[in-house]
Coordinates of C-alpha atoms in Angstrom, one line a residue:
M1 CA 82.5 102.7 108.2
V2 CA 79.1 101.5 106.9
D3 CA 77.6 104.9 107.9
P4 CA 77.6 107.7 105.3
I5 CA 81.1 109.1 104.9
T6 CA 82.1 112.8 105.1
R7 CA 84.0 113.9 102.1
R8 CA 86.1 116.9 101.1
K9 CA 87.4 118.2 97.7
V10 CA 90.9 117.4 96.6
H11 CA 92.6 120.4 95.0
G12 CA 95.3 119.5 92.5
R13 CA 96.0 118.9 88.9
A14 CA 93.3 116.5 87.6
R15 CA 94.5 113.0 86.8
E16 CA 92.7 110.4 84.9
L17 CA 92.9 106.6 85.0
S18 CA 91.1 105.4 81.9
L19 CA 90.8 101.9 83.3
I20 CA 88.4 103.0 86.0
T21 CA 85.3 103.3 84.0
T22 CA 82.6 104.2 86.5
G23 CA 80.2 106.1 84.4
N24 CA 78.5 108.9 86.4
R25 CA 79.1 107.0 89.7
D26 CA 81.2 107.9 92.7
L27 CA 83.5 105.0 93.7
M28 CA 85.6 105.1 96.8
V29 CA 88.9 103.2 97.1
W30 CA 88.1 100.7 99.9
W31 CA 90.9 98.1 100.0
Y32 CA 93.9 96.7 98.2
G33 CA 93.8 93.1 97.0
G34 CA 96.4 90.6 95.6
I35 CA 99.2 91.3 93.1
S36 CA 99.0 89.8 89.7
K37 CA 101.2 89.7 86.6
N38 CA 100.5 92.3 83.8
H39 CA 100.5 90.5 80.5
K40 CA 100.1 93.7 78.5
A41 CA 102.8 95.7 80.2
Q42 CA 105.1 93.1 81.8
S43 CA 107.3 95.6 83.7
V44 CA 104.3 96.9 85.6
P45 CA 102.8 94.5 88.3
L46 CA 99.1 94.9 88.9
V47 CA 97.1 95.1 92.2
E48 CA 93.5 94.3 92.5
V49 CA 91.9 97.4 93.9
F50 CA 88.5 97.2 95.5
F51 CA 86.0 100.2 95.4
R52 CA 82.6 100.8 96.9
E53 CA 79.9 102.8 95.2
L54 CA 78.6 105.8 97.2
D55 CA 74.9 106.7 96.9
E56 CA 73.4 110.1 97.1
R57 CA 73.8 110.1 100.9
N58 CA 77.5 109.1 100.6
T59 CA 76.8 105.7 102.0
P60 CA 79.2 102.9 100.8
G61 CA 77.4 100.2 98.9
K62 CA 78.2 97.8 96.1
F63 CA 81.7 96.6 95.6
S64 CA 83.6 96.7 92.3
R65 CA 87.2 96.0 91.5
F66 CA 89.8 97.1 88.9
P67 CA 93.4 95.9 88.3
I68 CA 95.7 98.9 88.9
A69 CA 99.4 99.3 88.5
L70 CA 101.4 98.9 91.7
N71 CA 103.1 102.2 91.0
H72 CA 99.7 104.0 90.9
L73 CA 98.6 103.0 94.4
G74 CA 100.1 106.2 95.9
L75 CA 97.6 108.1 93.8
L76 CA 94.7 105.7 94.6
R77 CA 94.8 106.1 98.3
I78 CA 92.3 104.2 100.3
G79 CA 89.5 106.8 100.9
S80 CA 90.0 108.6 97.5
I81 CA 86.8 109.0 95.6
W82 CA 86.7 108.6 91.8
N83 CA 84.1 109.4 89.1
D84 CA 84.6 108.3 85.6
G85 CA 88.3 107.9 86.0
R86 CA 89.0 111.2 87.9
C87 CA 89.6 111.8 91.5
Q88 CA 88.4 115.1 92.9
S89 CA 87.4 114.3 96.5
E90 CA 88.3 112.0 99.4
A91 CA 86.7 110.7 102.6
I92 CA 87.7 112.5 105.8
L93 CA 89.5 110.0 108.1
Q94 CA 90.9 110.4 111.6
K95 CA 94.5 111.3 111.9
E96 CA 96.7 109.7 114.6
I97 CA 100.4 109.7 115.5
F98 CA 101.6 106.6 117.3
T99 CA 104.9 105.8 119.0
I100 CA 105.6 102.1 118.3
D101 CA 108.5 99.6 117.9
F102 CA 109.4 98.3 114.5
S103 CA 111.5 95.5 116.0
K104 CA 110.7 92.0 114.8
D105 CA 109.6 90.8 118.2
K106 CA 107.4 93.9 118.7
R107 CA 105.1 93.5 115.7
R108 CA 103.4 90.7 113.8
I109 CA 102.0 90.1 110.3
V110 CA 98.3 89.1 110.4
S111 CA 95.5 88.4 108.0
P112 CA 91.7 88.5 108.2
S113 CA 91.8 84.9 106.8
Q114 CA 93.2 83.9 110.2
D115 CA 89.8 84.7 111.8
D116 CA 88.7 81.2 110.5
Q117 CA 91.6 79.7 112.4
K118 CA 92.0 79.3 116.2
N119 CA 93.1 82.7 117.3
T120 CA 92.7 83.6 120.9
D121 CA 94.9 86.7 121.3
T122 CA 93.5 89.0 118.7
G123 CA 89.8 88.0 118.2
H124 CA 88.5 89.4 114.8
I125 CA 91.4 91.2 113.1
I126 CA 88.9 93.5 111.2
S127 CA 85.3 93.4 112.3
Q128 CA 83.0 93.1 109.4
N129 CA 80.5 95.3 111.3
D130 CA 83.1 98.2 111.4
Y131 CA 84.9 97.9 108.1
P132 CA 83.3 95.2 105.8
L133 CA 85.7 93.7 103.3
R134 CA 84.6 92.2 100.0
F135 CA 85.7 88.8 101.3
S136 CA 85.4 88.1 105.1
N137 CA 88.3 85.7 104.9
D138 CA 90.4 88.2 102.9
K139 CA 93.9 86.9 102.3
N140 CA 95.8 90.2 102.5
W141 CA 98.4 90.8 105.2
L142 CA 98.6 93.6 107.6
V143 CA 101.3 94.8 110.0
H144 CA 100.1 94.5 113.6
F145 CA 101.7 96.8 116.3
P146 CA 100.7 96.6 119.9
L147 CA 99.7 99.9 121.6
K148 CA 99.5 100.9 125.2
D149 CA 96.4 99.9 127.2
G150 CA 96.1 96.7 125.2
K151 CA 95.1 98.4 122.0
N152 CA 96.7 97.8 118.6
L153 CA 97.4 99.4 115.2
L154 CA 96.9 97.6 111.9
I155 CA 98.3 98.8 108.6
P156 CA 97.8 97.0 105.2
C157 CA 101.1 95.6 104.0
L158 CA 100.8 97.1 100.5
E159 CA 100.2 100.6 102.0
F160 CA 103.4 100.1 104.0
L161 CA 105.3 99.1 100.9
V162 CA 104.3 102.0 98.7
R163 CA 104.6 104.7 101.4
C164 CA 107.5 103.5 103.6
Y165 CA 109.9 101.8 101.2
G166 CA 111.3 105.0 99.7
R167 CA 109.4 107.9 98.3
S168 CA 109.1 107.0 94.6
A169 CA 106.6 104.6 93.0
E170 CA 109.4 103.4 90.7
L171 CA 111.2 102.0 93.8
S172 CA 108.3 99.7 94.8
R173 CA 107.8 98.7 91.1
I174 CA 111.4 97.6 90.8
L175 CA 111.4 95.7 94.1
A176 CA 108.3 93.7 92.9
T177 CA 109.6 93.1 89.3
Y178 CA 113.2 92.0 89.4
P179 CA 115.6 89.7 91.3
W180 CA 118.0 91.3 93.7
D181 CA 121.0 91.6 91.4
E182 CA 118.9 93.5 88.8
V183 CA 117.3 95.5 91.6
K184 CA 120.7 96.7 92.8
N185 CA 121.7 97.6 89.3
R186 CA 118.6 99.7 88.9
F187 CA 118.9 101.4 92.2
F188 CA 122.7 102.1 92.5
A189 CA 125.3 103.5 90.1
P190 CA 129.0 102.6 90.7
L191 CA 130.7 104.8 93.2
D192 CA 133.5 106.9 91.6
Q193 CA 134.7 109.1 94.4
P194 CA 135.4 108.5 98.1
A195 CA 133.0 109.4 100.8
P196 CA 134.1 111.2 104.0
P197 CA 134.9 108.9 106.9
D198 CA 131.9 107.4 108.9
Q199 CA 129.4 108.1 106.1
W200 CA 127.4 105.7 103.9
P201 CA 128.1 106.5 100.3
V202 CA 125.2 105.9 97.8
K203 CA 125.1 106.9 94.2
L204 CA 121.5 106.9 92.8
R205 CA 120.4 105.9 89.4
K206 CA 118.6 108.5 87.3
R207 CA 115.1 107.3 88.0
M208 CA 115.5 107.3 91.7
R209 CA 114.4 110.3 93.7
N210 CA 116.5 112.0 96.4
G211 CA 113.9 111.1 99.0
D212 CA 114.6 107.4 98.3
V213 CA 118.1 107.6 99.7
V214 CA 117.5 106.6 103.4
F215 CA 115.8 103.4 102.4
L216 CA 118.3 102.7 99.6
A217 CA 121.3 103.3 101.9
H218 CA 120.0 100.7 104.4
A219 CA 119.2 98.3 101.6
L220 CA 122.8 98.6 100.5
Y221 CA 124.6 98.5 103.8
D222 CA 122.2 97.1 106.4
P223 CA 121.6 93.3 106.1
Y224 CA 118.4 93.7 108.1
A225 CA 116.9 96.1 105.6
Q226 CA 118.3 94.1 102.6
K227 CA 116.5 91.0 103.8
Y228 CA 113.1 92.7 103.7
A229 CA 113.8 94.4 100.4
K230 CA 114.7 91.1 98.8
S231 CA 111.6 89.4 100.2
I232 CA 109.2 91.4 98.0
Y233 CA 110.2 89.7 94.7
A234 CA 111.0 86.4 96.4
Q235 CA 107.4 86.1 97.7
L236 CA 105.9 87.1 94.4
E237 CA 108.1 84.7 92.5
S238 CA 107.2 81.8 94.8
D239 CA 103.5 82.4 94.6
F240 CA 103.5 82.7 90.8
K241 CA 105.6 79.6 90.4
D242 CA 103.0 77.7 92.4
G243 CA 100.4 78.7 89.9
E244 CA 98.6 81.3 92.0
K245 CA 96.9 84.1 90.0
Y246 CA 97.1 86.5 92.9
A247 CA 100.1 86.8 95.3
F248 CA 99.5 88.2 98.8
I249 CA 102.8 89.4 100.2
K250 CA 104.0 90.2 103.7
V251 CA 105.7 93.6 104.0
A252 CA 107.4 94.4 107.3
P253 CA 109.3 97.4 108.5
W254 CA 112.8 97.5 107.1
F255 CA 114.5 98.9 110.2
H256 CA 114.1 98.0 113.9
G257 CA 113.7 100.0 117.1
P258 CA 111.4 102.8 118.2
A259 CA 109.6 104.7 115.6
Q260 CA 106.8 107.2 115.1
I261 CA 104.1 106.9 112.4
M262 CA 101.3 109.2 111.3
V263 CA 98.3 107.5 109.8
N264 CA 94.8 108.3 108.7
G265 CA 92.1 105.7 109.5
L266 CA 89.5 104.8 112.0
W267 CA 89.0 103.0 115.3
I268 CA 87.3 99.6 115.0
N269 CA 86.7 96.6 117.2
D270 CA 85.0 98.7 120.0
G271 CA 87.8 101.2 120.0
Q272 CA 90.6 98.6 120.5
T273 CA 92.1 98.7 117.0
F274 CA 93.1 101.6 114.9
L275 CA 92.9 100.6 111.2
G276 CA 95.6 102.8 109.5
L277 CA 94.4 103.1 105.9
Q278 CA 96.8 105.9 104.8
I279 CA 100.3 106.4 106.0
L280 CA 101.0 110.2 106.1
G281 CA 104.5 110.1 107.6
C282 CA 107.1 108.1 109.6
S283 CA 110.4 108.7 111.4
D284 CA 113.8 107.9 110.0
P285 CA 116.1 105.3 111.4
S286 CA 119.1 106.6 113.3
G287 CA 122.6 105.8 111.9
D288 CA 125.6 107.2 110.2
P289 CA 125.2 110.2 107.9
I290 CA 124.4 109.3 104.3
Y291 CA 126.6 110.6 101.5
R292 CA 124.3 111.0 98.5
D293 CA 125.6 111.2 94.9
R294 CA 123.7 110.9 91.6
E295 CA 124.4 109.8 88.1
N296 CA 122.8 113.0 86.9
T297 CA 124.0 115.2 89.7
N298 CA 123.7 119.0 89.6
K299 CA 125.9 119.5 92.6
T300 CA 129.0 120.8 90.8
D301 CA 131.2 123.9 91.2
G302 CA 132.6 124.0 87.6
T303 CA 131.9 123.5 84.0
V304 CA 131.5 120.3 82.0
L305 CA 134.5 118.3 80.9
D306 CA 134.7 118.7 77.2
D307 CA 135.3 115.1 76.3
E308 CA 132.1 113.8 78.0
S309 CA 129.5 116.3 77.1
G310 CA 125.9 115.4 76.3
N311 CA 125.5 112.3 78.4
A312 CA 124.1 113.5 81.8
W313 CA 120.5 112.4 81.1
R314 CA 121.2 109.5 78.8
G315 CA 119.1 106.6 79.8
A316 CA 116.7 108.8 81.8
P317 CA 113.3 109.9 80.5
V318 CA 113.2 113.1 78.5
R319 CA 111.9 115.9 80.7
L320 CA 108.6 117.4 79.5
L321 CA 109.4 121.0 78.9
T322 CA 106.1 122.2 77.5
K323 CA 103.2 123.3 79.7
L324 CA 101.7 120.4 81.6
P325 CA 98.2 119.3 80.5
E326 CA 95.4 120.2 82.8
I327 CA 94.3 116.6 82.7
F328 CA 96.7 113.8 82.2
D329 CA 95.8 110.2 81.6
L330 CA 97.6 107.3 83.3
T331 CA 97.5 103.8 81.8
D332 CA 98.4 100.4 83.1
D333 CA 98.0 98.7 79.7
E334 CA 101.1 100.0 77.9
E335 CA 104.7 101.0 78.7
P336 CA 106.4 104.3 77.8
D337 CA 107.8 104.8 74.3
H338 CA 111.5 105.0 73.8
G339 CA 112.5 108.7 73.8
S340 CA 109.1 109.9 75.0
A341 CA 108.6 112.9 77.2
S342 CA 108.0 112.5 80.9
I343 CA 105.8 114.0 83.5
E344 CA 106.4 114.3 87.2
I345 CA 103.3 113.5 89.4
E346 CA 103.3 114.2 93.1
E347 CA 101.5 112.0 95.5
L348 CA 100.5 113.3 99.0
D349 CA 103.5 114.6 100.8
F350 CA 105.4 112.3 103.1
I351 CA 106.1 113.8 106.5
V352 CA 109.4 112.8 108.3
L353 CA 108.6 112.8 112.0
G354 CA 111.2 113.6 114.6
S355 CA 114.9 114.1 113.7
P356 CA 115.6 113.3 110.0
R357 CA 118.6 111.3 109.0
V358 CA 121.6 113.4 108.1
V359 CA 122.1 113.4 104.3
V360 CA 125.1 115.1 102.8
D361 CA 125.2 115.7 99.0
A362 CA 128.3 114.9 97.1
R363 CA 129.8 117.9 95.2
R364 CA 132.2 117.7 92.3
S365 CA 134.6 120.3 91.0
H366 CA 133.4 119.7 87.5
T367 CA 130.4 117.9 86.1
K368 CA 131.3 114.9 83.9
S369 CA 128.6 115.5 81.3
S370 CA 126.2 118.1 80.1
G371 CA 122.6 117.5 79.5
G372 CA 122.8 116.9 75.8
H373 CA 120.0 117.2 73.2
P374 CA 116.6 117.2 74.9
G375 CA 115.2 114.7 72.4
N376 CA 111.6 114.4 71.3
N377 CA 109.4 116.9 73.2
D378 CA 106.0 116.1 71.8
T379 CA 103.3 115.9 74.5
P380 CA 102.1 112.2 74.8
G381 CA 98.4 111.4 75.1
T382 CA 98.9 109.1 78.0
F383 CA 101.6 108.3 80.6
S384 CA 102.8 105.1 82.2
G385 CA 105.4 103.8 84.6
G386 CA 107.6 100.8 83.7
E387 CA 110.3 100.2 81.2
H388 CA 110.5 101.9 77.8
H389 CA 109.2 99.6 75.1
G390 CA 108.6 100.3 71.5
T391 CA 107.7 103.6 69.9
G392 CA 104.8 105.4 68.3
K393 CA 102.2 104.6 71.0
G394 CA 102.0 108.1 72.2
V395 CA 102.8 107.0 75.8
G396 CA 105.1 109.1 78.0
Y397 CA 106.9 108.1 81.2
A398 CA 105.2 109.0 84.5
S399 CA 107.6 109.6 87.4
I400 CA 105.3 109.3 90.5
Y401 CA 106.7 110.2 93.9
A402 CA 105.9 111.7 97.3
K403 CA 107.7 114.9 98.2
T404 CA 109.5 114.5 101.5
V405 CA 108.6 117.3 104.0
M406 CA 109.8 117.7 107.5
E407 CA 107.4 117.9 110.4
S408 CA 107.1 121.6 111.4
H409 CA 106.5 122.6 115.0
G410 CA 106.5 126.4 114.3
T411 CA 109.4 128.7 113.4
L412 CA 110.8 128.9 116.9
R413 CA 111.0 125.2 117.5
D414 CA 112.1 124.6 113.9
M415 CA 115.0 127.0 114.4
W416 CA 116.1 125.0 117.4
D417 CA 115.8 121.7 115.7
A418 CA 117.7 123.1 112.7
M419 CA 120.6 124.2 114.9
L420 CA 120.8 120.7 116.4
Y421 CA 120.6 119.1 112.9
L422 CA 123.5 121.3 111.7
K423 CA 125.5 120.5 114.7
K424 CA 125.1 116.8 113.9
R425 CA 125.9 117.4 110.3
H426 CA 128.9 119.6 110.9
K427 CA 130.3 118.3 114.2
D428 CA 133.8 119.4 113.2
I429 CA 132.7 123.0 112.9
I430 CA 129.8 123.4 115.4
S431 CA 131.0 122.1 118.8
T432 CA 128.0 123.1 121.0
V433 CA 124.3 124.2 120.7
E434 CA 122.8 125.5 124.0
W435 CA 119.7 127.3 125.1
F436 CA 119.7 130.0 127.9
T437 CA 117.4 131.2 130.7
L438 CA 118.1 134.0 133.1
E439 CA 117.6 131.7 136.0
G440 CA 119.5 128.6 134.9
G441 CA 122.1 129.9 132.5
F442 CA 123.2 127.8 129.5
C443 CA 122.0 124.2 129.0
S444 CA 122.6 121.7 126.2
N445 CA 119.5 119.5 126.8
D446 CA 117.6 118.8 123.5
E447 CA 114.3 120.3 124.9
P448 CA 114.7 124.0 125.1
E449 CA 113.2 126.4 127.6
L450 CA 112.2 130.0 126.8
V451 CA 112.8 133.3 128.5
S452 CA 109.4 134.7 129.4
L453 CA 108.6 138.3 128.5
Q454 CA 107.1 140.6 131.1
A455 CA 103.7 142.2 130.9
F456 CA 103.6 146.0 130.9
D457 CA 103.1 147.6 134.3
K458 CA 103.0 151.1 135.7
N459 CA 106.7 151.3 135.9
D460 CA 107.1 150.9 132.2
L461 CA 107.5 154.3 130.5
A462 CA 106.5 155.9 133.9
E463 CA 103.8 158.5 133.3
N464 CA 103.4 157.5 129.6
A465 CA 102.5 153.9 130.3
E466 CA 98.7 154.7 130.1
E467 CA 99.2 156.0 126.6
L468 CA 100.4 152.7 125.2
P469 CA 98.1 151.5 122.3
T470 CA 96.1 148.4 123.2
T471 CA 97.9 146.3 120.5
T472 CA 101.2 147.1 122.2
R473 CA 99.8 146.4 125.7
N474 CA 98.6 143.0 124.5
W475 CA 101.6 142.1 122.4
P476 CA 103.6 140.4 125.3
Y477 CA 100.9 137.7 125.5
H478 CA 101.2 134.6 123.4
D479 CA 97.7 133.5 124.5
L480 CA 95.8 136.7 125.2
G481 CA 92.6 135.1 126.4
N482 CA 94.4 133.0 129.1
R483 CA 97.0 135.7 129.8
V484 CA 99.9 133.5 128.9
L485 CA 103.0 135.5 128.2
R486 CA 105.3 135.0 125.2
G487 CA 108.6 133.5 125.4
V488 CA 111.9 134.1 123.5
L489 CA 114.3 131.3 122.6
V490 CA 117.8 132.4 123.4
A491 CA 120.3 129.9 121.8
R492 CA 124.1 129.9 121.6
M493 CA 126.1 128.0 118.9
L494 CA 129.9 127.7 119.2
V495 CA 130.9 127.8 115.6
D496 CA 134.7 127.6 115.0
D497 CA 135.1 128.7 118.6
K498 CA 133.0 131.8 117.9
P499 CA 129.9 132.2 120.3
I500 CA 127.0 133.0 118.0
Y501 CA 123.7 133.9 119.8
I502 CA 120.3 133.6 118.1
L503 CA 117.0 135.0 119.4
E504 CA 113.6 133.8 118.3
I505 CA 110.2 135.2 119.3
Q506 CA 107.3 132.8 120.1
R507 CA 104.6 133.3 117.5
R508 CA 100.8 133.3 117.9
P509 CA 99.0 130.9 115.6
R510 CA 97.0 132.4 112.7
K511 CA 94.8 131.3 109.9
K512 CA 95.0 132.9 106.4
K513 CA 93.6 132.4 103.0
A514 CA 95.8 131.0 100.3
E515 CA 95.6 129.8 96.7
K516 CA 96.4 126.3 95.7
N517 CA 96.0 125.2 92.0
G518 CA 93.5 128.0 91.4
H519 CA 91.4 127.3 94.5
E520 CA 91.2 129.5 97.6
I521 CA 91.9 127.5 100.8
V522 CA 92.4 128.4 104.4
I523 CA 95.7 127.3 106.0
D524 CA 97.1 127.3 109.5
T525 CA 100.0 129.6 109.9
E526 CA 101.6 131.9 112.5
E527 CA 102.8 135.5 113.1
S528 CA 105.9 136.5 111.2
F529 CA 109.0 138.0 112.9
K530 CA 112.6 138.3 111.9
G531 CA 115.2 136.7 114.2
V532 CA 118.3 138.3 115.8
V533 CA 121.8 136.9 115.4
C534 CA 124.7 138.4 117.3
L535 CA 128.4 137.8 118.1
F536 CA 129.5 138.8 121.6
S537 CA 133.0 138.1 122.8
N538 CA 132.0 138.7 126.4
Q539 CA 129.2 136.6 127.9
K540 CA 128.4 139.1 130.6
V541 CA 128.0 141.9 128.1
F542 CA 125.6 139.8 126.0
I543 CA 123.4 139.0 129.1
T544 CA 123.2 142.7 129.9
W545 CA 122.2 143.5 126.4
L546 CA 119.8 140.6 126.3
R547 CA 117.9 142.1 129.3
K548 CA 117.6 145.4 127.5
I549 CA 116.3 143.7 124.3
L550 CA 113.7 141.6 126.2
H551 CA 112.5 144.9 127.8
D552 CA 112.4 147.0 124.6
I553 CA 111.1 144.3 122.2
R554 CA 107.6 144.8 123.7
Y555 CA 107.4 148.4 122.6
V556 CA 108.2 147.7 119.0
R557 CA 105.9 144.6 118.9
G558 CA 108.6 142.2 117.9
V559 CA 110.1 144.4 115.0
V560 CA 113.6 143.4 116.0
Q561 CA 115.3 145.3 113.2
K562 CA 114.6 148.5 115.2
L563 CA 116.7 147.2 118.1
V564 CA 119.8 145.6 116.7
N565 CA 121.6 148.9 116.4
T566 CA 121.7 149.1 120.2
C567 CA 124.3 146.4 120.2
P568 CA 127.4 147.8 121.9
G569 CA 130.6 147.9 119.8
P570 CA 132.8 146.1 118.9
D571 CA 130.2 143.3 119.1
R572 CA 127.7 142.8 116.3
A573 CA 124.0 142.1 115.9
E574 CA 121.8 141.7 112.8
A575 CA 118.2 140.8 112.0
F576 CA 117.6 137.9 109.6
V577 CA 114.7 136.5 107.7
H578 CA 113.4 132.9 107.6
A579 CA 113.2 132.3 103.9
P580 CA 113.1 128.6 103.1
A581 CA 115.3 126.9 100.5
S582 CA 114.3 124.1 98.1
D583 CA 117.2 121.9 99.2
E584 CA 117.0 122.3 102.9
Q585 CA 116.9 119.0 104.8
V586 CA 114.9 120.3 107.8
P587 CA 112.6 123.3 108.2
C588 CA 114.6 126.5 109.0
E589 CA 117.9 125.1 108.0
A590 CA 118.2 127.9 105.4
A591 CA 117.3 130.4 108.1
V592 CA 120.0 129.3 110.4
R593 CA 122.5 129.3 107.6
N594 CA 121.4 132.8 106.7
A595 CA 121.8 133.9 110.3
L596 CA 125.4 132.5 110.4
L597 CA 126.2 134.2 107.1
K598 CA 125.3 137.5 108.8
M599 CA 128.2 136.8 111.1
D600 CA 130.5 135.9 108.1
I601 CA 130.2 132.1 108.8
V602 CA 129.5 129.9 105.7
L603 CA 128.7 126.3 106.4
P604 CA 129.4 123.7 103.7
D605 CA 126.4 122.3 101.8

C-alpha cells in the first residue's frame, strides 16, 4: 500500500477530534499502537494511533501519531482520512468474506516483532514492502487464522476488540478500565423476573446497547467467553504494574467453532496473506435463546406504578433533545459533566452474517418507573466518553456504537430466513417451515428451491398472444439477457396446526438514486412486489390454485393483489407488503409477521 491510494467521500454528520491538529494536511489512519493511561481523563484509556500524510497524488508518506481514546477507535477506522480534525473521506479497500474457525487450536496470536525471532512457519508476518509500519519490529498483536490453499488472514487485536466485543464503544472502555467485579456491575443489572426455560436471562445496564447482548450473555454464562473478557484488564494491569508506558494486549475470539467474518483490507506477502484492517461484520455463536431485559426498558404493556415514578433514566446520561449540531467535537482530555446532555454517534454498521442468535425481549405488565425530569438540556460544546466527573466544563456524554444490521440476500431469501428464524424463536407455535416444488413436493431443507415460471408461447392467450406488450413478454425472465426465468418461492408454515402458504417472487436487481445526509448517492436495490399469504385447508386445492397463480402472474407482471380474489372459498388469500420495523431481529421478520396477521395469527414479540 505504498502506491497512491484511491479514496471516496464519507457522507455523514461531520465529527471533529480537536486533538488531531493536522493543519491543512490529509492524514490517513494507518495503524493502532499501544494502550496507555490517560492522566487527564482517568476513565478513558488512550491508544497511540499512527497516521500517514497523503501528498497531492494521495501517496502515503510521513508518519505522525496522536493519543486517541480507546472508545473513539470505531470512528477512527484504519483507512479513514482526516484533515484538521475532521473526517470526510476514506481509502477504498478490498472487501472479503472468510469462513474460518475461532477455536483456540485453529488460530494464533502473532506480532511483527516475532520477525526478529526464529520463525519458520509464517515468514514475515507483515511485509514492510506491502504495508510498511512505523516500526518494523512493531509490538502489536494480530489474530492469525489459516485459510485454504495455505493462505492466512491477519486482523489487528485492537480492531477485533472494538468491533467484535459487543457493539458499543462503552463496552470495550469498561473492559479495559475496571477489574471483573466492577465490570459485571457496569454491564449487568440484577435480574428481577424469571426467564422462560432454556433461555439465558440478561438485564442490561442503562449505558449498554441492545446489540451488546450476545457478547454480554456469553460473558455472563459461558466460562470460555468470560476468560477472554477478563483478560483485557488483566493484561493492561500487568503491563502497567511492570512500569510499561504502553501495553500491547492479545485479544482473541470469545467463542469457538466455525465462524464467518467480513473484512476490508488488502492482500500482502505475494497474495498469501489478507491483512484485515476493518471488520465489517461477523457471525453470531450458536446457543440457547437470550432473554434480554433492561434497567430502562420500554417493553411494557401498562402504565407506570405510582410509587416509583421518575427513576427510569436515573444514572443514565440525559438525552439531548435539541437539534443535533452539524459538527460535534469529541475530546479525550476531559470526562462528561454530571447531568450533562448526551449525543448518540453511530459508527459504521456491523453486519451479522448467517443466522443471528435468537434474542427475546422481556415484557412487563407495568413499567416500574417513568422517565422523570429531563434535567439540564443545554447543548455542550464538546462530548466525551467515560465517567461523569465534575460540572461546568461544557462537556456532554458521547454514546458511540455500531448499529447491528442483518446481512440481506434480497427480499425472497430474507423472507425464507425470517420464517426459519421465527420457527426457532417460537418452536411451540410454529412446528414446521417447508418449501415446495411441483416436481418434489414439500421439503424442510434449509436451502430452498424455487418454482420456475414459464415463458410465454403461442398457446398463451391463443390468438391474442402476439399482442402482448414487450414488457409483459419479458417479465417472466429474471435475467433477460441470458434468458434465465424467474422463480417463485412457495413456502408453508404450520402455525398452531394451521397450514399457512406464502408466495414470494424473485426480483431483478436495480440501482437507484437516494439521499443520505443531504447528499445524493446511488444504491443497490431490487424490484418491489407484494407477497401472497393464504390459508388452504386442502393441500390438493392449494396446488391446483397455485398452478393458476403461476400462470396468471405473468400477465399482471407480478401485481399479485390483482389475483388474490381468485382464491376459492372458503379458503383465504391476501397480498401483503414488506415494510420493515425498527425492532425486527432479521430482515423481513416484520413482513412475515404482517403476512401471518392477515390470516389472524399474532406471534408474541
